[in-house]
Short mmCIF file of C-alpha atoms in Angstrom, two decimals:
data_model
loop_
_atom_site.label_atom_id
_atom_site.label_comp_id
_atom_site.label_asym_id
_atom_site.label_seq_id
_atom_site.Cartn_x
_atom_site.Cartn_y
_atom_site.Cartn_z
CA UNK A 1 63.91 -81.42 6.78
CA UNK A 2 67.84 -82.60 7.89
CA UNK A 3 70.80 -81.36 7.48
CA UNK A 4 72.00 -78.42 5.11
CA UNK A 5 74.24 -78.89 2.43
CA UNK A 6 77.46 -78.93 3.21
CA UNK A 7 80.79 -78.06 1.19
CA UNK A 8 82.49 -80.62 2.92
CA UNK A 9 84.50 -83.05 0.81
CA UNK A 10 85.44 -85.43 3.36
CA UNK A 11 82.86 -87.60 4.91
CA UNK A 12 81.79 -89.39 7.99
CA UNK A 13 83.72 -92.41 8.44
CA UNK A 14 81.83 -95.66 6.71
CA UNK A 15 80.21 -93.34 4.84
CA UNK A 16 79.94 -92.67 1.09
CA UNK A 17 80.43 -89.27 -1.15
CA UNK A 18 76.84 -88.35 -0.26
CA UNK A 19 77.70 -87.42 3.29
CA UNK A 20 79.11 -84.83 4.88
CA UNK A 21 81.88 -84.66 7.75
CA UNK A 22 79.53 -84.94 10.71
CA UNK A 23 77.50 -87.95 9.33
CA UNK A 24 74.96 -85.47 7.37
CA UNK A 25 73.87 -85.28 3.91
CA UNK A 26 75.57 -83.55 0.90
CA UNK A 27 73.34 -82.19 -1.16
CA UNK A 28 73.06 -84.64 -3.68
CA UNK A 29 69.26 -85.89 -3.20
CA UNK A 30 68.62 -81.57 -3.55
CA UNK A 31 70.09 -80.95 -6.91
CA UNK A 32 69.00 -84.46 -8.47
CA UNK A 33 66.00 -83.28 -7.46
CA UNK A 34 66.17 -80.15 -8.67
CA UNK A 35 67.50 -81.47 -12.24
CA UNK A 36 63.86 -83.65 -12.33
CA UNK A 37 62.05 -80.91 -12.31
CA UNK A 38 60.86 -80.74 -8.67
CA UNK A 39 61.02 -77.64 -6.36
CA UNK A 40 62.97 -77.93 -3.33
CA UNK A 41 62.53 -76.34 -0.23
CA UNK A 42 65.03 -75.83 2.97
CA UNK A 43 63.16 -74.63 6.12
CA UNK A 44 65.16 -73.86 9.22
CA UNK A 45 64.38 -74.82 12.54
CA UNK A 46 65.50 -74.14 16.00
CA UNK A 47 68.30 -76.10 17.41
CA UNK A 48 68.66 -77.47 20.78
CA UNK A 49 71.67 -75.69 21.93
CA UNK A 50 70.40 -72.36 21.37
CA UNK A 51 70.21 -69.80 24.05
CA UNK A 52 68.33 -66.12 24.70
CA UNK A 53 69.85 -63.57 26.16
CA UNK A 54 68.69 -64.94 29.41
CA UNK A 55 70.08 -67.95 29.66
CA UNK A 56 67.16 -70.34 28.74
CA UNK A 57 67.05 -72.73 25.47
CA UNK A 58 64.36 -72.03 23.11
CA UNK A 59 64.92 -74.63 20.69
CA UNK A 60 64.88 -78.01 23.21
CA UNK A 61 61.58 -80.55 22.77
CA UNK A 62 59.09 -79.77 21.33
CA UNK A 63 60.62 -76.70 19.03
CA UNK A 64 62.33 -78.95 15.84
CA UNK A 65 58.96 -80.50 15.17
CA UNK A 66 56.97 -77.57 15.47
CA UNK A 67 59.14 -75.04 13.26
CA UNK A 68 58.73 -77.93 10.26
CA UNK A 69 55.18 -77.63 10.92
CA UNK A 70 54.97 -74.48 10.50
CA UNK A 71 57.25 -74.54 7.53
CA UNK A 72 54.58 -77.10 5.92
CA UNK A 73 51.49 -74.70 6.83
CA UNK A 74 53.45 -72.04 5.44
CA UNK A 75 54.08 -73.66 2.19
CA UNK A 76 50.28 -74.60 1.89
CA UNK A 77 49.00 -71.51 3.16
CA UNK A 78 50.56 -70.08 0.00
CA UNK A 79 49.26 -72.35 -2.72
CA UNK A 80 49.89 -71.00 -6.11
CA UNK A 81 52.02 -68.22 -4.94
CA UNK A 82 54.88 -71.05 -4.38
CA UNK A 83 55.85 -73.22 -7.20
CA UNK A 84 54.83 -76.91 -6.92
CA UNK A 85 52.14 -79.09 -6.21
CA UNK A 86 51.65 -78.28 -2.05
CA UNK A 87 49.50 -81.99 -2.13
CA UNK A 88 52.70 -83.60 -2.83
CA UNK A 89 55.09 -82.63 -0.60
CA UNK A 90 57.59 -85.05 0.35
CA UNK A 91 59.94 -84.53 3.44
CA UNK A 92 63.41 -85.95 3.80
CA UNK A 93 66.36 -85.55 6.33
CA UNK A 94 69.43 -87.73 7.84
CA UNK A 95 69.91 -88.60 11.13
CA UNK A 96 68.18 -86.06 13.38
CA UNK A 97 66.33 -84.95 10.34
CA UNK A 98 65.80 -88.26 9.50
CA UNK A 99 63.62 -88.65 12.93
CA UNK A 100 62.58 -85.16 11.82
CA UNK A 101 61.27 -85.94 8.63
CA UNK A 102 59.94 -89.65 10.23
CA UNK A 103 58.26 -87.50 12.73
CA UNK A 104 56.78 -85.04 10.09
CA UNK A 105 55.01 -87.89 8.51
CA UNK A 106 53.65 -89.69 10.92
CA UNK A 107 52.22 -86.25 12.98
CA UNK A 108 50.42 -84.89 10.09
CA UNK A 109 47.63 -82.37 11.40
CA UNK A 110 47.86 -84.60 14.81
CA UNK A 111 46.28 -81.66 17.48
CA UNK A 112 48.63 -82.35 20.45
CA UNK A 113 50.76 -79.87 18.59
CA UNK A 114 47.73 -77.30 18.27
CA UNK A 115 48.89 -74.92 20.97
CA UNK A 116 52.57 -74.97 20.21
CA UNK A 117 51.72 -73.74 16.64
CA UNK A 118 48.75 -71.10 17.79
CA UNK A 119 52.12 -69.62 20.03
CA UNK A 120 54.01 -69.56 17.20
CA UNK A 121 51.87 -67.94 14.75
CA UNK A 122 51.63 -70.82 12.37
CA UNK A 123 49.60 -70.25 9.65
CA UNK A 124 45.92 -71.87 9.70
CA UNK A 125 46.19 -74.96 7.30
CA UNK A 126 47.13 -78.33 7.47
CA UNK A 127 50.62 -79.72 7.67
CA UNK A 128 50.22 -83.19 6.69
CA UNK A 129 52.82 -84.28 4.13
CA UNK A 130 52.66 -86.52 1.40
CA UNK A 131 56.20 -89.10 1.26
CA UNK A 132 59.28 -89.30 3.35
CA UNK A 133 62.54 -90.01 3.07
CA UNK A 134 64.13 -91.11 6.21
CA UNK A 135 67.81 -91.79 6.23
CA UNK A 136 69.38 -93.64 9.43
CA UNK A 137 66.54 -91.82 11.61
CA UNK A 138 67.14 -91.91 15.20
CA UNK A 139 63.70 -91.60 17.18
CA UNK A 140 62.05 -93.75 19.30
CA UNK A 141 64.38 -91.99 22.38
CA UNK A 142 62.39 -93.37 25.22
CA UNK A 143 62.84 -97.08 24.22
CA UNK A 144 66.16 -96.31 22.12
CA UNK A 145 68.47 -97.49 24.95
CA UNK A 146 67.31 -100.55 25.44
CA UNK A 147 67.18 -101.55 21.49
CA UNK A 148 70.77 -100.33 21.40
CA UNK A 149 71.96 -102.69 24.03
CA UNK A 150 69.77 -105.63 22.70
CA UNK A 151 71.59 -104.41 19.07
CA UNK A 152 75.08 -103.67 20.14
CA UNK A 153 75.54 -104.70 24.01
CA UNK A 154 78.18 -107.49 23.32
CA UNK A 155 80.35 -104.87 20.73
CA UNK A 156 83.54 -103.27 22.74
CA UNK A 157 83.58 -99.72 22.31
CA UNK A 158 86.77 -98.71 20.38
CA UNK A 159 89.02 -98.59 23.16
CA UNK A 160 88.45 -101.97 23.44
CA UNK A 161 86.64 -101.55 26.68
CA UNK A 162 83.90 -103.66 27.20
CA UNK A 163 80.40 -101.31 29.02
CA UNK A 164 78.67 -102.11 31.98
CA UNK A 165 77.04 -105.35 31.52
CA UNK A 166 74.80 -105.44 34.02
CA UNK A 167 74.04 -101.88 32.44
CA UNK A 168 73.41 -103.48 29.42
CA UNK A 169 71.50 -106.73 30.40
CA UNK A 170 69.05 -104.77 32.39
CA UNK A 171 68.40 -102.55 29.30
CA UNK A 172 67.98 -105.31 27.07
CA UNK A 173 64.95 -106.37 29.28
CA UNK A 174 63.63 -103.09 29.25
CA UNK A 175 63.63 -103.50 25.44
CA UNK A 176 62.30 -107.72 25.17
CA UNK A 177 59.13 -106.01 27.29
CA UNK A 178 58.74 -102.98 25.22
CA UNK A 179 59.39 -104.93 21.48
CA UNK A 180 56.50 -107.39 22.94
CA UNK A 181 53.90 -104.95 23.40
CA UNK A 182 54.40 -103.43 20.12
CA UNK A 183 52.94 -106.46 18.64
CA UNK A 184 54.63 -105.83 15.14
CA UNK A 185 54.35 -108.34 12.60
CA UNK A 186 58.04 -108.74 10.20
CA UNK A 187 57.72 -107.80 6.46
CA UNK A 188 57.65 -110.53 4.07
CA UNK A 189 55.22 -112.63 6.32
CA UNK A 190 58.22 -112.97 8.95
CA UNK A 191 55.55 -113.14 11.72
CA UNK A 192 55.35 -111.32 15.65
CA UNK A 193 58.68 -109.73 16.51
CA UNK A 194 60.04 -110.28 19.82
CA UNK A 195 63.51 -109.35 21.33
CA UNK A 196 64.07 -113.40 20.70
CA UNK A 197 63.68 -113.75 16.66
CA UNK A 198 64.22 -110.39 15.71
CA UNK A 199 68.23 -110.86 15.30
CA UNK A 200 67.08 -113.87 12.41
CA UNK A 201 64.49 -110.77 11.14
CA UNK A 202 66.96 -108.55 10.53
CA UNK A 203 69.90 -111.00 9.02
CA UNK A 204 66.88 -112.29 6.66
CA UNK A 205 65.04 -108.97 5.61
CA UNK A 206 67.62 -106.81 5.39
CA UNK A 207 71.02 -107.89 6.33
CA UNK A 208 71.53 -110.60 3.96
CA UNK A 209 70.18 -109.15 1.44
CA UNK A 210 71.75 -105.92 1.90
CA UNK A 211 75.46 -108.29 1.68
CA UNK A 212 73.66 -110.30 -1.17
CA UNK A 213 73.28 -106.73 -3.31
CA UNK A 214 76.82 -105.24 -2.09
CA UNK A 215 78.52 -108.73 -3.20
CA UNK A 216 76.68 -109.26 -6.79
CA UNK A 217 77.80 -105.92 -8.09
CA UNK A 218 81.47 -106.49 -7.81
CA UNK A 219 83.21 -108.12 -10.46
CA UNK A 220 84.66 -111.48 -10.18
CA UNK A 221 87.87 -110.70 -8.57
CA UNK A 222 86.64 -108.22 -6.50
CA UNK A 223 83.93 -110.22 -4.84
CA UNK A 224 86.50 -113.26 -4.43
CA UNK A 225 88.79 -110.35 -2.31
CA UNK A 226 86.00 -109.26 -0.59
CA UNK A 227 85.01 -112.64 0.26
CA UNK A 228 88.67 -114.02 1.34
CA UNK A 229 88.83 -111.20 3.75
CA UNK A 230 85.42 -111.85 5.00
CA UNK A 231 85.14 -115.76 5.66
CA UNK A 232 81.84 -115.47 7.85
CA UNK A 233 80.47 -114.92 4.91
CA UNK A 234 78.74 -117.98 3.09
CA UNK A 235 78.39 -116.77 -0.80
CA UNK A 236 76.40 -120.03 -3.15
CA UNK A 237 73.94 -119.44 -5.95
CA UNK A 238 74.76 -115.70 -6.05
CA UNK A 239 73.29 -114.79 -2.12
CA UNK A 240 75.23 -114.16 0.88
CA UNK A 241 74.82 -115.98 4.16
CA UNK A 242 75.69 -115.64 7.63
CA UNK A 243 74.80 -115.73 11.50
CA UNK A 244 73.78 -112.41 13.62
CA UNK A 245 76.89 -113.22 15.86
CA UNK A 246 79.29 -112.98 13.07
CA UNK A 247 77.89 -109.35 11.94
CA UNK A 248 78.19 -107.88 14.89
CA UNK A 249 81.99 -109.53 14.91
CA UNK A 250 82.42 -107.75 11.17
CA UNK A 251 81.15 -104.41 12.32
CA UNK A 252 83.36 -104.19 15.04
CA UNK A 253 83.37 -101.56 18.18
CA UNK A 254 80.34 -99.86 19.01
CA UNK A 255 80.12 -96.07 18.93
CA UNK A 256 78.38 -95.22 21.89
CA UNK A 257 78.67 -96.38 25.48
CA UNK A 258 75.98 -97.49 27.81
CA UNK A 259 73.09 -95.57 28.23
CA UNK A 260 73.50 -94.45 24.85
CA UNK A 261 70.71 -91.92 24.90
CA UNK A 262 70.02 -90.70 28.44
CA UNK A 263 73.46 -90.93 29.76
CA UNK A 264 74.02 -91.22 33.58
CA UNK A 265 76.00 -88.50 33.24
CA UNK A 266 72.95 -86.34 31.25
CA UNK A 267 76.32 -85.66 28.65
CA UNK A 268 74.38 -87.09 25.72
CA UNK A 269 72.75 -85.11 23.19
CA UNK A 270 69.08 -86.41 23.98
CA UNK A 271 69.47 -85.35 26.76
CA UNK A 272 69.96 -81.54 25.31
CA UNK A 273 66.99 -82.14 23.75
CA UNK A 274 64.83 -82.35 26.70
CA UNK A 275 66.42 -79.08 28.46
CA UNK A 276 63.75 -77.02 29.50
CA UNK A 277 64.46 -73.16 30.34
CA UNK A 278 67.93 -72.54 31.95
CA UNK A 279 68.09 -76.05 32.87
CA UNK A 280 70.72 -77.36 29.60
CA UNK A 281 70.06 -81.09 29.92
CA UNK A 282 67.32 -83.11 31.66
CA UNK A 283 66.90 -87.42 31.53
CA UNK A 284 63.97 -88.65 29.93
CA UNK A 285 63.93 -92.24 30.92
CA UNK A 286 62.81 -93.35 34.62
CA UNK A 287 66.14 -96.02 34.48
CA UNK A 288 68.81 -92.47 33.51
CA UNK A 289 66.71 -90.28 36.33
CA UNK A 290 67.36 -93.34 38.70
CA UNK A 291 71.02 -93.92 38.02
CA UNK A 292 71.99 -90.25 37.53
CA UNK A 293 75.42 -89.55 38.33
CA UNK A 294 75.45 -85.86 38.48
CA UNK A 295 73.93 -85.40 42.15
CA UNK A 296 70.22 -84.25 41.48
CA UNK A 297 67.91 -84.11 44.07
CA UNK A 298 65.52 -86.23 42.72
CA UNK A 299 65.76 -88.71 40.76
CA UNK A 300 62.85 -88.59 38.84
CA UNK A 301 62.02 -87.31 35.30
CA UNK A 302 59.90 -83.99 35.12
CA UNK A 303 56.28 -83.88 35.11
CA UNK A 304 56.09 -81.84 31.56
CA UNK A 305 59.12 -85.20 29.59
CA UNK A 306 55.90 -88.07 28.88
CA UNK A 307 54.38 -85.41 26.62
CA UNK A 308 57.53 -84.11 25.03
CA UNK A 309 58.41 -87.68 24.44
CA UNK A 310 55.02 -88.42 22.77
CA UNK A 311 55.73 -85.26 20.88
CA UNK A 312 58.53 -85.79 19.65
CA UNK A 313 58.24 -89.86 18.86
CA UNK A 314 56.73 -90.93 15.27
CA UNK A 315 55.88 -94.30 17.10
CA UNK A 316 53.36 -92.21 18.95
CA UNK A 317 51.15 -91.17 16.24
CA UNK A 318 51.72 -94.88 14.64
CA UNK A 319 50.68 -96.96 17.73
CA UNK A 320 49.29 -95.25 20.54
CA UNK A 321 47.22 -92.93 18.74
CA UNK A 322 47.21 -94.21 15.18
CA UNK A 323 46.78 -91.13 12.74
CA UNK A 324 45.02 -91.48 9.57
CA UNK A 325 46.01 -87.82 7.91
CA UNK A 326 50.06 -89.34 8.24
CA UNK A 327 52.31 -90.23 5.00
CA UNK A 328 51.25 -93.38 3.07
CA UNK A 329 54.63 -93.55 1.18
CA UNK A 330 57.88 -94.10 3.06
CA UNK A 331 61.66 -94.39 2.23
CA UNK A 332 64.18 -95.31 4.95
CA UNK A 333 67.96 -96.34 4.43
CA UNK A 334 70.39 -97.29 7.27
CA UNK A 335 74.26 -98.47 6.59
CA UNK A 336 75.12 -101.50 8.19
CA UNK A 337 77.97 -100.48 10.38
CA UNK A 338 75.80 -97.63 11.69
CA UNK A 339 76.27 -97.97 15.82
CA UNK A 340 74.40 -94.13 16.01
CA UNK A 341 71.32 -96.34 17.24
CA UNK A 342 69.89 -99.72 16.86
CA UNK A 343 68.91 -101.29 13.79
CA UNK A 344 65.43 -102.10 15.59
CA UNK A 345 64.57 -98.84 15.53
CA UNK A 346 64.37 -98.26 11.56
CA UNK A 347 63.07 -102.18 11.25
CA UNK A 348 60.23 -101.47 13.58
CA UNK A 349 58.90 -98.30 12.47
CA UNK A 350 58.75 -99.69 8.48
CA UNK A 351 57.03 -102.89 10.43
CA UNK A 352 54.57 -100.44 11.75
CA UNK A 353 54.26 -98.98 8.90
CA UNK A 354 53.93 -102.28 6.73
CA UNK A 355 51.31 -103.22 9.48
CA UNK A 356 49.35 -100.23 8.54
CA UNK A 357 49.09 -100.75 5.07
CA UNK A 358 51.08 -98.29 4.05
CA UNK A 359 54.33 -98.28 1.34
CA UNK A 360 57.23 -98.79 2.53
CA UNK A 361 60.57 -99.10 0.58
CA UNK A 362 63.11 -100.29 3.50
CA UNK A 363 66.77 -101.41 2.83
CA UNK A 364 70.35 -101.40 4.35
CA UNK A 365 73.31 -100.12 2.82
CA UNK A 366 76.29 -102.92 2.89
CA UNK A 367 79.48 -101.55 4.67
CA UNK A 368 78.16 -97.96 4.93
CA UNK A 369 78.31 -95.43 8.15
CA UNK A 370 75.99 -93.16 9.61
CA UNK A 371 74.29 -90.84 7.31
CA UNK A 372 74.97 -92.78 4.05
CA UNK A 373 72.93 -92.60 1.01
CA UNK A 374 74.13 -94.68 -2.06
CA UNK A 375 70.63 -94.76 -4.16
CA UNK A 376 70.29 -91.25 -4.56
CA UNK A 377 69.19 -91.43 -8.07
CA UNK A 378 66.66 -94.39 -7.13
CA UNK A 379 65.30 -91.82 -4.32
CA UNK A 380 64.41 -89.78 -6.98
CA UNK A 381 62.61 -92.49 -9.27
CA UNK A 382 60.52 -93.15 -6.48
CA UNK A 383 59.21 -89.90 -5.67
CA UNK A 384 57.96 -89.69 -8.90
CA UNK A 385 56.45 -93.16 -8.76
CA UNK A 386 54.47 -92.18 -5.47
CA UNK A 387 53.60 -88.88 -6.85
CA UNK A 388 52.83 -89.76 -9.98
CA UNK A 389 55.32 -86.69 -11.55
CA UNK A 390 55.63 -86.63 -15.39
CA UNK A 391 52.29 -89.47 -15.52
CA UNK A 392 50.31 -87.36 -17.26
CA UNK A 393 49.95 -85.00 -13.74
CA UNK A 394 50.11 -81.14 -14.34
CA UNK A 395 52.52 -78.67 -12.30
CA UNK A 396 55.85 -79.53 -10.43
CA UNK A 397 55.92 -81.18 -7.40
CA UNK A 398 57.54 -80.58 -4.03
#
């Protein structure tokens, strides 16, 4: 799942070769993939700013989710007439498909999406998928406010304007509350994570090393340049060190203002997503219904959002109703200088996921924008390391 390919040569700014103009990948994971040997698959899905004749959008929450299930059930139904191994399907996407794809694993056969698939017609098999590959997913909408303050609340936007900080504080409570009662424990032994440590969590488990990687690769001069124009970096016995405070600083403005996912306003696209008939965009969150500025009568959210949230949320099936048939093998990349959402949200679903036992192969790209994807050919490796392609295995894999 994601984005299609695009012919796009110029890409998203911070981003690399492998992305596209609007922050979504090239196809460059599809034909390596396709030169290994494995079959690749592109299902559609319907889109949240579609509209019928009538008026009324047919592709808002839950419809995304559902059409890649029934892609999945499709593809199994048809074992043996489609080429590839249907057990080892592995599902990747950027951005939106990126929470697509994160959502895809995590769901696998869950039944709160029984009656969305009976309407459609999906066929009668399971959609459970074997890997993902997540790539700067943004999920987690109900709680993604919050993180993004607690992330990014002291960044100006690029107009140098500084957003509503009482805005921002009283999001950044929302999130200390909601990071405690996840109860995740850090990767590498880090311990609980809590809206006060998880700034060191991040600059240890991926942020420093992320710089550490970036810097060693150079050459010589190069990394001395690099270095001279970034002197909040601390660079002795070939790692990189710095404080939380001076990241933000080197990433500069923020890309989003405050809410960035249920805007007052409802001009976000989240809140497009949670449009329901000829109603274009609905808030999700109790704090945007209360602080609407667009004159609603009630400022409440609708009785039928808590399910589509829970629907549409990977963290759902990973903490609230844990679900054993989900992917065991997980990929996610974010760039550094990625403001699209907060780096909490990747670094707590691979916690979750680490928490569960499962595999998970986490990193942060040094420098890099929204959508970016400079391991490509490392992507690849792995999925034939979890799938155990060309180890003696017969038939080609999804």
């Amino acid at each position: 799942s994601g984005a299609a390919p695009s012919s796009s040569t110029s890409a998203a700014p911070n981003a690399n070769a492998d992305t596209n103009a609007t922050g979504g990948a090239t196809a460059g994971n599809q034909l390596l993939a396709l030169a290994a040997g494995y079959v690749v698959i592109e299902p559609g899905a319907r889109g949240r700013t579609l509209k019928n004749s009538a008026g009324e959008y047919y592709g808002t929450a839950p419809a995304a989710i559902v059409d890649l299930k029934a892609a999945v059930r499709y593809i199994k139904a048809n074992q043996g007439l489609i080429p590839g191994d249907t057990e080892r399907i592995v599902s990747a996407g950027t951005s939106a498909g990126g929470a697509l794809s994160s959502l895809l694993g995590a769901s696998g056969d869950s039944p709160v999406y029984d009656k969305y698939l009976e309407e459609l017609g999906a066929a009668d098999a399971s959609d459970a998928v074997f890997a993902v590959g997540a790539w700067c997913p943004i999920t987690d909408l109900e709680h993604a406010d919050g993180a993004y303050e607690w992330n990014w609340g002291t960044n100006d936007l690029a107009t140098g304007k500084q957003v509503d900080q009482s805005v921002s504080k009283d999001l950044k409570a929302q999130f200390a509350e909601y990071q405690a009662g996840l109860k995740l424990r850090g990767l590498a032994g880090f311990g609980p994570l809590t809206a006060r440590n998880y700034d060191d969590y991040l600059v240890e488990q991926y942020l420093q090393p992320s710089a550490t990687r970036y810097l060693a690769a150079l050459s010589d001069s190069d990394r001395e340049t690099y270095l001279a124009k970034n002197t909040f970096i601390t660079w002795s016995g070939g790692r990189a060190a710095f404080a939380w405070d001076d990241f933000l600083t080197h990433v500069g403005a923020r890309k989003k203002d405050t809410p960035a996912f249920d805007a007052f306003d409802l001009s976000a696209g989240e809140n497009n997503e949670f449009g329901a008939g000829t109603t274009e965009t609905r808030h999700f969150t109790a704090y945007g219904a209360k602080n609407d500025s667009t004159g609603l009568s009630t400022k409440r959210v609708a009785a039928d959002i808590p399910e589509k949230l829970n629907l549409m949320n990977p963290m759902y099936h990973l903490v609230e109703k844990v679900n054993d048939r989900r992917s065991k093998h997980w990929w996610i990349r974010l760039g550094t200088s990625d403001s699209d959402t907060s780096h909490v949200i990747s670094a707590n679903l691979a916690a979750r996921l680490d928490n569960l036992g499962d595999d998970v192969n986490h990193l942060y790209y040094w420098d890099e924008g929204h959508g970016a994807n400079t391991d490509p050919g490392d992507f690849i490796t792995w999925i034939g390391s979890v799938t155990s392609y060309g180890k003696g295995k017969k038939g080609k894999r999804n």
